[in-house]
PDB file of C-alpha atoms in Angstrom:
ATOM      1  CA  MET I   1      14.233   0.721 -91.386  1.00 69.00           C
ATOM      2  CA  GLN I   2      16.476  -0.111 -88.434  1.00 89.00           C
ATOM      3  CA  ASN I   3      20.187   0.188 -89.219  1.00 93.00           C
ATOM      4  CA  TYR I   4      21.046  -3.520 -88.954  1.00 98.00           C
ATOM      5  CA  GLU I   5      22.870  -5.248 -91.792  1.00 98.00           C
ATOM      6  CA  ASN I   6      23.715  -8.584 -90.146  1.00 98.00           C
ATOM      7  CA  PHE I   7      21.288 -10.841 -88.302  1.00 98.00           C
ATOM      8  CA  LEU I   8      22.404 -13.643 -85.999  1.00 98.00           C
ATOM      9  CA  PHE I   9      19.570 -16.012 -85.140  1.00 98.00           C
ATOM     10  CA  ASP I  10      19.088 -18.516 -82.390  1.00 98.00           C
ATOM     11  CA  LEU I  11      17.099 -21.554 -83.582  1.00 98.00           C
ATOM     12  CA  TYR I  12      15.163 -23.440 -80.906  1.00 98.00           C
ATOM     13  CA  GLY I  13      12.683 -21.222 -79.124  1.00 98.00           C
ATOM     14  CA  THR I  14      13.253 -18.441 -81.655  1.00 98.00           C
ATOM     15  CA  LEU I  15      12.559 -19.853 -85.113  1.00 98.00           C
ATOM     16  CA  VAL I  16      11.557 -23.402 -84.193  1.00 98.00           C
ATOM     17  CA  ASP I  17       9.358 -24.569 -81.327  1.00 98.00           C
ATOM     18  CA  ILE I  18      10.351 -27.966 -79.938  1.00 98.00           C
ATOM     19  CA  ARG I  19       9.603 -30.335 -77.063  1.00 98.00           C
ATOM     20  CA  THR I  20      11.834 -33.331 -76.378  1.00 98.00           C
ATOM     21  CA  ASN I  21      11.970 -36.165 -73.860  1.00 98.00           C
ATOM     22  CA  GLU I  22      15.252 -38.063 -73.699  1.00 97.00           C
ATOM     23  CA  ASP I  23      14.123 -40.147 -70.735  1.00 96.00           C
ATOM     24  CA  SER I  24      11.326 -42.049 -72.468  1.00 96.00           C
ATOM     25  CA  GLN I  25      11.375 -45.823 -72.178  1.00 96.00           C
ATOM     26  CA  LYS I  26      10.580 -46.199 -75.877  1.00 97.00           C
ATOM     27  CA  LEU I  27      13.684 -44.204 -76.818  1.00 98.00           C
ATOM     28  CA  TRP I  28      16.116 -46.344 -74.863  1.00 98.00           C
ATOM     29  CA  GLU I  29      14.471 -49.637 -75.785  1.00 98.00           C
ATOM     30  CA  THR I  30      14.774 -48.695 -79.460  1.00 98.00           C
ATOM     31  CA  MET I  31      18.384 -47.573 -79.070  1.00 98.00           C
ATOM     32  CA  ARG I  32      19.206 -50.852 -77.296  1.00 98.00           C
ATOM     33  CA  LEU I  33      17.884 -52.763 -80.290  1.00 98.00           C
ATOM     34  CA  LEU I  34      19.815 -50.653 -82.800  1.00 98.00           C
ATOM     35  CA  TYR I  35      23.072 -51.097 -80.910  1.00 98.00           C
ATOM     36  CA  GLY I  36      22.338 -54.786 -80.555  1.00 98.00           C
ATOM     37  CA  TYR I  37      21.845 -55.163 -84.311  1.00 97.00           C
ATOM     38  CA  GLU I  38      25.476 -54.039 -84.706  1.00 97.00           C
ATOM     39  CA  GLY I  39      26.786 -56.402 -82.023  1.00 97.00           C
ATOM     40  CA  ALA I  40      26.858 -53.923 -79.126  1.00 98.00           C
ATOM     41  CA  ILE I  41      24.719 -55.765 -76.590  1.00 98.00           C
ATOM     42  CA  TYR I  42      23.244 -53.682 -73.774  1.00 98.00           C
ATOM     43  CA  THR I  43      20.341 -53.844 -71.403  1.00 98.00           C
ATOM     44  CA  THR I  44      18.118 -50.778 -71.649  1.00 98.00           C
ATOM     45  CA  LYS I  45      19.224 -49.568 -68.224  1.00 98.00           C
ATOM     46  CA  GLU I  46      22.918 -50.107 -68.933  1.00 98.00           C
ATOM     47  CA  LEU I  47      22.740 -48.246 -72.249  1.00 98.00           C
ATOM     48  CA  GLN I  48      21.044 -45.240 -70.700  1.00 98.00           C
ATOM     49  CA  GLU I  49      23.491 -45.153 -67.799  1.00 98.00           C
ATOM     50  CA  LYS I  50      26.536 -45.467 -70.064  1.00 98.00           C
ATOM     51  CA  TYR I  51      25.197 -42.758 -72.345  1.00 98.00           C
ATOM     52  CA  HIS I  52      24.989 -40.282 -69.471  1.00 98.00           C
ATOM     53  CA  GLN I  53      28.379 -41.398 -68.164  1.00 98.00           C
ATOM     54  CA  PHE I  54      30.048 -40.859 -71.537  1.00 98.00           C
ATOM     55  CA  VAL I  55      28.337 -37.471 -71.948  1.00 98.00           C
ATOM     56  CA  SER I  56      29.834 -36.388 -68.617  1.00 98.00           C
ATOM     57  CA  GLU I  57      33.251 -37.729 -69.597  1.00 98.00           C
ATOM     58  CA  GLU I  58      33.163 -35.932 -72.939  1.00 98.00           C
ATOM     59  CA  LYS I  59      32.239 -32.668 -71.217  1.00 98.00           C
ATOM     60  CA  ALA I  60      35.234 -33.115 -68.913  1.00 98.00           C
ATOM     61  CA  ASN I  61      37.502 -33.762 -71.904  1.00 98.00           C
ATOM     62  CA  VAL I  62      36.258 -30.656 -73.704  1.00 98.00           C
ATOM     63  CA  ARG I  63      36.795 -28.536 -70.599  1.00 98.00           C
ATOM     64  CA  LYS I  64      40.381 -29.777 -70.330  1.00 97.00           C
ATOM     65  CA  ARG I  65      41.014 -28.721 -73.932  1.00 96.00           C
ATOM     66  CA  ASN I  66      39.298 -25.363 -73.464  1.00 97.00           C
ATOM     67  CA  ARG I  67      40.138 -24.125 -69.988  1.00 95.00           C
ATOM     68  CA  ASP I  68      39.602 -20.509 -71.015  1.00 94.00           C
ATOM     69  CA  ARG I  69      36.006 -21.124 -72.101  1.00 96.00           C
ATOM     70  CA  GLU I  70      33.237 -20.685 -69.565  1.00 95.00           C
ATOM     71  CA  PHE I  71      30.520 -22.268 -71.711  1.00 98.00           C
ATOM     72  CA  ILE I  72      31.379 -25.383 -73.704  1.00 98.00           C
ATOM     73  CA  ASP I  73      29.534 -27.973 -75.760  1.00 98.00           C
ATOM     74  CA  ILE I  74      30.224 -31.513 -76.897  1.00 98.00           C
ATOM     75  CA  ASN I  75      29.606 -33.486 -80.070  1.00 98.00           C
ATOM     76  CA  LEU I  76      27.186 -36.298 -79.253  1.00 98.00           C
ATOM     77  CA  GLY I  77      28.490 -38.244 -82.233  1.00 98.00           C
ATOM     78  CA  LYS I  78      31.550 -39.064 -80.127  1.00 98.00           C
ATOM     79  CA  VAL I  79      29.292 -40.421 -77.386  1.00 98.00           C
ATOM     80  CA  PHE I  80      27.351 -42.615 -79.814  1.00 98.00           C
ATOM     81  CA  LYS I  81      30.673 -43.977 -81.131  1.00 98.00           C
ATOM     82  CA  LYS I  82      31.998 -44.596 -77.641  1.00 98.00           C
ATOM     83  CA  LEU I  83      28.927 -46.681 -76.829  1.00 98.00           C
ATOM     84  CA  PHE I  84      29.923 -49.004 -79.678  1.00 98.00           C
ATOM     85  CA  LYS I  85      33.581 -49.059 -78.684  1.00 98.00           C
ATOM     86  CA  TYR I  86      32.702 -49.934 -75.084  1.00 98.00           C
ATOM     87  CA  LYS I  87      31.223 -53.182 -76.430  1.00 98.00           C
ATOM     88  CA  ASN I  88      34.239 -53.782 -78.706  1.00 98.00           C
ATOM     89  CA  VAL I  89      32.430 -52.758 -81.881  1.00 97.00           C
ATOM     90  CA  ASN I  90      35.072 -50.560 -83.470  1.00 93.00           C
ATOM     91  CA  ARG I  91      34.206 -50.355 -87.162  1.00 92.00           C
ATOM     92  CA  VAL I  92      31.174 -48.094 -87.339  1.00 95.00           C
ATOM     93  CA  SER I  93      30.664 -45.769 -90.317  1.00 96.00           C
ATOM     94  CA  GLU I  94      29.812 -42.082 -90.067  1.00 96.00           C
ATOM     95  CA  THR I  95      26.598 -42.849 -91.944  1.00 97.00           C
ATOM     96  CA  LYS I  96      25.631 -45.349 -89.255  1.00 97.00           C
ATOM     97  CA  ILE I  97      26.247 -42.739 -86.548  1.00 98.00           C
ATOM     98  CA  LYS I  98      24.172 -40.155 -88.429  1.00 97.00           C
ATOM     99  CA  ASN I  99      21.302 -42.609 -88.841  1.00 97.00           C
ATOM    100  CA  LEU I 100      21.506 -43.586 -85.182  1.00 97.00           C
ATOM    101  CA  ALA I 101      21.420 -39.926 -84.158  1.00 98.00           C
ATOM    102  CA  ALA I 102      18.431 -39.291 -86.433  1.00 98.00           C
ATOM    103  CA  THR I 103      16.558 -42.159 -84.789  1.00 98.00           C
ATOM    104  CA  PHE I 104      17.485 -40.900 -81.314  1.00 98.00           C
ATOM    105  CA  ARG I 105      16.224 -37.431 -82.150  1.00 98.00           C
ATOM    106  CA  SER I 106      13.023 -38.492 -83.896  1.00 98.00           C
ATOM    107  CA  ILE I 107      11.904 -40.743 -81.043  1.00 98.00           C
ATOM    108  CA  SER I 108      12.827 -38.239 -78.324  1.00 98.00           C
ATOM    109  CA  THR I 109      10.971 -35.388 -80.055  1.00 98.00           C
ATOM    110  CA  ASP I 110       7.380 -34.954 -78.901  1.00 98.00           C
ATOM    111  CA  MET I 111       6.704 -31.866 -81.016  1.00 98.00           C
ATOM    112  CA  ILE I 112       8.580 -29.658 -83.458  1.00 98.00           C
ATOM    113  CA  GLN I 113       7.300 -26.859 -85.684  1.00 98.00           C
ATOM    114  CA  VAL I 114       8.292 -23.489 -87.098  1.00 98.00           C
ATOM    115  CA  TYR I 115       6.779 -20.521 -85.288  1.00 98.00           C
ATOM    116  CA  ASP I 116       4.150 -18.520 -87.124  1.00 98.00           C
ATOM    117  CA  GLY I 117       5.734 -15.555 -88.883  1.00 98.00           C
ATOM    118  CA  VAL I 118       9.225 -17.034 -89.240  1.00 98.00           C
ATOM    119  CA  TYR I 119       9.153 -17.496 -93.009  1.00 98.00           C
ATOM    120  CA  GLU I 120       7.756 -13.990 -93.465  1.00 98.00           C
ATOM    121  CA  LEU I 121      10.565 -12.576 -91.323  1.00 98.00           C
ATOM    122  CA  LEU I 122      13.313 -14.437 -93.157  1.00 98.00           C
ATOM    123  CA  ASP I 123      11.837 -13.567 -96.560  1.00 98.00           C
ATOM    124  CA  PHE I 124      11.740  -9.919 -95.510  1.00 98.00           C
ATOM    125  CA  LEU I 125      15.412  -9.959 -94.520  1.00 98.00           C
ATOM    126  CA  LYS I 126      16.594 -11.670 -97.698  1.00 98.00           C
ATOM    127  CA  GLU I 127      14.491  -9.363 -99.874  1.00 98.00           C
ATOM    128  CA  ASN I 128      16.339  -6.477 -98.229  1.00 97.00           C
ATOM    129  CA  ASP I 129      19.772  -8.052 -98.843  1.00 98.00           C
ATOM    130  CA  LYS I 130      20.578  -8.652 -95.183  1.00 98.00           C
ATOM    131  CA  LYS I 131      23.150 -11.202 -94.055  1.00 98.00           C
ATOM    132  CA  VAL I 132      21.397 -13.946 -92.081  1.00 98.00           C
ATOM    133  CA  ILE I 133      23.450 -16.300 -89.912  1.00 98.00           C
ATOM    134  CA  LEU I 134      22.409 -19.091 -87.558  1.00 99.00           C
ATOM    135  CA  LEU I 135      24.193 -19.183 -84.192  1.00 99.00           C
ATOM    136  CA  SER I 136      22.741 -22.082 -82.242  1.00 98.00           C
ATOM    137  CA  ASN I 137      23.491 -24.020 -79.078  1.00 98.00           C
ATOM    138  CA  ALA I 138      22.687 -27.403 -80.544  1.00 98.00           C
ATOM    139  CA  GLN I 139      23.891 -30.720 -81.917  1.00 98.00           C
ATOM    140  CA  SER I 140      24.680 -30.628 -85.627  1.00 98.00           C
ATOM    141  CA  LEU I 141      23.667 -34.300 -85.935  1.00 98.00           C
ATOM    142  CA  PHE I 142      20.131 -33.234 -85.019  1.00 98.00           C
ATOM    143  CA  THR I 143      19.906 -29.635 -86.127  1.00 98.00           C
ATOM    144  CA  LEU I 144      21.084 -29.830 -89.740  1.00 98.00           C
ATOM    145  CA  ASN I 145      18.347 -32.368 -90.501  1.00 98.00           C
ATOM    146  CA  GLU I 146      15.693 -30.193 -88.879  1.00 98.00           C
ATOM    147  CA  ILE I 147      16.822 -27.045 -90.681  1.00 98.00           C
ATOM    148  CA  LYS I 148      16.554 -28.849 -94.017  1.00 98.00           C
ATOM    149  CA  MET I 149      13.247 -30.461 -93.078  1.00 98.00           C
ATOM    150  CA  PHE I 150      11.662 -27.033 -92.647  1.00 98.00           C
ATOM    151  CA  GLY I 151      13.419 -25.470 -95.644  1.00 98.00           C
ATOM    152  CA  LEU I 152      15.254 -22.979 -93.446  1.00 98.00           C
ATOM    153  CA  ASP I 153      18.708 -23.748 -94.838  1.00 98.00           C
ATOM    154  CA  LYS I 154      18.145 -21.605 -97.937  1.00 98.00           C
ATOM    155  CA  TYR I 155      17.837 -18.488 -95.787  1.00 98.00           C
ATOM    156  CA  PHE I 156      21.156 -18.754 -93.951  1.00 98.00           C
ATOM    157  CA  ASP I 157      24.364 -17.330 -95.361  1.00 98.00           C
ATOM    158  CA  ASP I 158      26.190 -19.507 -92.849  1.00 98.00           C
ATOM    159  CA  ILE I 159      25.436 -21.834 -89.951  1.00 98.00           C
ATOM    160  CA  PHE I 160      27.349 -22.085 -86.678  1.00 98.00           C
ATOM    161  CA  ILE I 161      26.360 -24.868 -84.274  1.00 98.00           C
ATOM    162  CA  SER I 162      27.954 -25.128 -80.847  1.00 98.00           C
ATOM    163  CA  SER I 163      28.682 -28.867 -81.020  1.00 98.00           C
ATOM    164  CA  GLU I 164      31.069 -28.198 -83.911  1.00 98.00           C
ATOM    165  CA  TYR I 165      33.117 -25.620 -82.010  1.00 98.00           C
ATOM    166  CA  GLU I 166      33.169 -26.902 -78.407  1.00 98.00           C
ATOM    167  CA  VAL I 167      31.869 -23.507 -77.254  1.00 98.00           C
ATOM    168  CA  SER I 168      28.349 -22.210 -76.736  1.00 98.00           C
ATOM    169  CA  LYS I 169      26.384 -19.057 -76.009  1.00 98.00           C
ATOM    170  CA  PRO I 170      26.636 -16.889 -73.963  1.00 98.00           C
ATOM    171  CA  ASP I 171      30.414 -17.300 -74.283  1.00 98.00           C
ATOM    172  CA  LYS I 172      31.733 -14.291 -76.191  1.00 98.00           C
ATOM    173  CA  GLU I 173      34.059 -16.544 -78.174  1.00 98.00           C
ATOM    174  CA  PHE I 174      31.144 -18.268 -79.921  1.00 98.00           C
ATOM    175  CA  PHE I 175      29.737 -14.929 -81.076  1.00 98.00           C
ATOM    176  CA  MET I 176      33.156 -13.861 -82.296  1.00 98.00           C
ATOM    177  CA  ILE I 177      33.467 -16.803 -84.714  1.00 98.00           C
ATOM    178  CA  PRO I 178      31.020 -15.414 -87.325  1.00 98.00           C
ATOM    179  CA  ILE I 179      32.004 -11.833 -86.511  1.00 98.00           C
ATOM    180  CA  LYS I 180      35.654 -12.539 -87.319  1.00 98.00           C
ATOM    181  CA  LYS I 181      34.922 -14.788 -90.291  1.00 98.00           C
ATOM    182  CA  TYR I 182      32.828 -12.151 -92.053  1.00 98.00           C
ATOM    183  CA  ASN I 183      34.384  -9.048 -90.478  1.00 98.00           C
ATOM    184  CA  LEU I 184      30.965  -7.975 -89.228  1.00 98.00           C
ATOM    185  CA  ASP I 185      30.503  -4.500 -87.811  1.00 98.00           C
ATOM    186  CA  PRO I 186      29.083  -5.025 -84.283  1.00 98.00           C
ATOM    187  CA  GLN I 187      27.180  -1.746 -84.531  1.00 97.00           C
ATOM    188  CA  LYS I 188      25.292  -3.109 -87.531  1.00 98.00           C
ATOM    189  CA  THR I 189      24.840  -6.639 -86.184  1.00 98.00           C
ATOM    190  CA  VAL I 190      21.907  -7.870 -84.096  1.00 98.00           C
ATOM    191  CA  MET I 191      21.315 -11.127 -82.220  1.00 98.00           C
ATOM    192  CA  ILE I 192      17.722 -12.374 -82.234  1.00 98.00           C
ATOM    193  CA  GLY I 193      16.900 -14.959 -79.598  1.00 98.00           C
ATOM    194  CA  ASN I 194      14.543 -16.188 -76.910  1.00 98.00           C
ATOM    195  CA  ASP I 195      16.999 -16.626 -74.041  1.00 98.00           C
ATOM    196  CA  PHE I 196      17.850 -13.493 -72.092  1.00 97.00           C
ATOM    197  CA  ILE I 197      21.044 -15.097 -70.799  1.00 97.00           C
ATOM    198  CA  SER I 198      22.483 -17.114 -73.692  1.00 98.00           C
ATOM    199  CA  ASP I 199      21.332 -14.799 -76.466  1.00 98.00           C
ATOM    200  CA  MET I 200      20.985 -11.323 -74.981  1.00 98.00           C
ATOM    201  CA  GLN I 201      23.747 -11.333 -72.359  1.00 97.00           C
ATOM    202  CA  GLY I 202      26.008 -13.050 -74.866  1.00 98.00           C
ATOM    203  CA  ALA I 203      25.266 -10.342 -77.422  1.00 98.00           C
ATOM    204  CA  VAL I 204      26.160  -7.677 -74.866  1.00 98.00           C
ATOM    205  CA  LYS I 205      29.524  -9.372 -74.238  1.00 97.00           C
ATOM    206  CA  ALA I 206      30.221  -9.220 -77.975  1.00 98.00           C
ATOM    207  CA  ASN I 207      29.013  -5.589 -78.207  1.00 98.00           C
ATOM    208  CA  LEU I 208      26.105  -6.549 -80.461  1.00 98.00           C
ATOM    209  CA  HIS I 209      22.554  -5.301 -80.604  1.00 98.00           C
ATOM    210  CA  GLY I 210      19.801  -7.607 -79.401  1.00 98.00           C
ATOM    211  CA  ILE I 211      16.163  -8.402 -80.121  1.00 98.00           C
ATOM    212  CA  TYR I 212      14.533 -10.588 -77.489  1.00 98.00           C
ATOM    213  CA  ILE I 213      11.422 -12.692 -78.090  1.00 98.00           C
ATOM    214  CA  HIS I 214       9.913 -14.560 -75.162  1.00 98.00           C
ATOM    215  CA  GLN I 215       8.419 -17.969 -75.881  1.00 98.00           C
ATOM    216  CA  GLU I 216       6.894 -20.698 -73.743  1.00 96.00           C
ATOM    217  CA  ILE I 217      10.203 -22.596 -73.664  1.00 97.00           C
ATOM    218  CA  SER I 218      12.295 -19.511 -72.848  1.00 97.00           C
ATOM    219  CA  THR I 219      14.260 -19.277 -69.613  1.00 93.00           C
ATOM    220  CA  PRO I 220      11.795 -17.807 -67.073  1.00 92.00           C
ATOM    221  CA  VAL I 221      12.108 -14.047 -66.575  1.00 92.00           C
ATOM    222  CA  ASP I 222      11.016 -12.663 -63.201  1.00 90.00           C
ATOM    223  CA  ASP I 223      11.886  -9.075 -64.075  1.00 91.00           C
ATOM    224  CA  GLU I 224      11.705  -7.754 -67.637  1.00 92.00           C
ATOM    225  CA  GLU I 225      14.251  -5.077 -66.711  1.00 91.00           C
ATOM    226  CA  LYS I 226      16.906  -7.803 -66.536  1.00 89.00           C
ATOM    227  CA  ILE I 227      16.651  -8.235 -70.300  1.00 96.00           C
ATOM    228  CA  VAL I 228      19.142  -6.016 -72.114  1.00 96.00           C
ATOM    229  CA  ALA I 229      17.916  -5.623 -75.690  1.00 98.00           C
ATOM    230  CA  ASP I 230      17.032  -3.010 -78.292  1.00 97.00           C
ATOM    231  CA  TYR I 231      13.549  -4.467 -78.488  1.00 98.00           C
ATOM    232  CA  LYS I 232      11.620  -6.970 -76.371  1.00 98.00           C
ATOM    233  CA  ILE I 233       8.664  -9.070 -77.472  1.00 98.00           C
ATOM    234  CA  MET I 234       7.065 -10.749 -74.482  1.00 97.00           C
ATOM    235  CA  ASP I 235       4.113 -12.427 -76.224  1.00 97.00           C
ATOM    236  CA  GLY I 236       6.087 -14.577 -78.687  1.00 98.00           C
ATOM    237  CA  ASN I 237       4.749 -12.823 -81.790  1.00 98.00           C
ATOM    238  CA  VAL I 238       7.510 -13.182 -84.392  1.00 98.00           C
ATOM    239  CA  LYS I 239       5.738 -10.815 -86.790  1.00 98.00           C
ATOM    240  CA  LYS I 240       6.430  -7.950 -84.384  1.00 98.00           C
ATOM    241  CA  ILE I 241      10.112  -8.244 -85.311  1.00 98.00           C
ATOM    242  CA  ILE I 242       9.245  -7.214 -88.871  1.00 98.00           C
ATOM    243  CA  GLU I 243       7.213  -4.270 -87.580  1.00 97.00           C
ATOM    244  CA  PHE I 244      10.127  -3.155 -85.405  1.00 98.00           C
ATOM    245  CA  LEU I 245      12.655  -3.476 -88.222  1.00 97.00           C
ATOM    246  CA  LYS I 246      10.505  -1.411 -90.557  1.00 95.00           C
ATOM    247  CA  GLY I 247      10.573   1.232 -87.828  1.00 86.00           C
TER     248      GLY I 247
END
């Protein structure tokens, strides 16, 4: 078996296939109603425009706080709150924000499913006493629900989501968070992901091994030689990871 003890996984495009559309009319009409129910009155167009404005402003704020980080992320919960505050609705519970985010995500998601072979792979790793960690560029308000929905949470020894740390892959600093927390040996740690930039180039920056799996939603690759990884799977077959690990 390959000499890896610690496995860092990307989520979307690696373990979970997803298609979203955050520009749909139905999404913003529904969100307008939900905000209106709480006294924050918007037109559909105004709500969508303010959402994008506040996202841009939050990104600028995060960059000011983290000038040394090349790749940042924001917490959309702050944007959802700001949309209430803009309409002078200031007392909004965290539960309300979580429910609002869940509605936003469910309506904007056209398709979501676990890739074939994922459960077999994760079972194989846990049966062999490997440390399994999620390292995802994502929004915790969305992702934690989806991990639980598919029963993936039981496989992870820990979960690191970019929106909680204001840093994202391929920034080396994001990779170093779990490495430092668990004192992981880089020579025995592998990143498994579907993005040759965020996942594989990020792993190289952190001196980690890499396993690349190309999926339909992966960043297009015009030259396979650009992908730096111990092993490359170009047909999206997750089960090939198990075959490779068994060596």
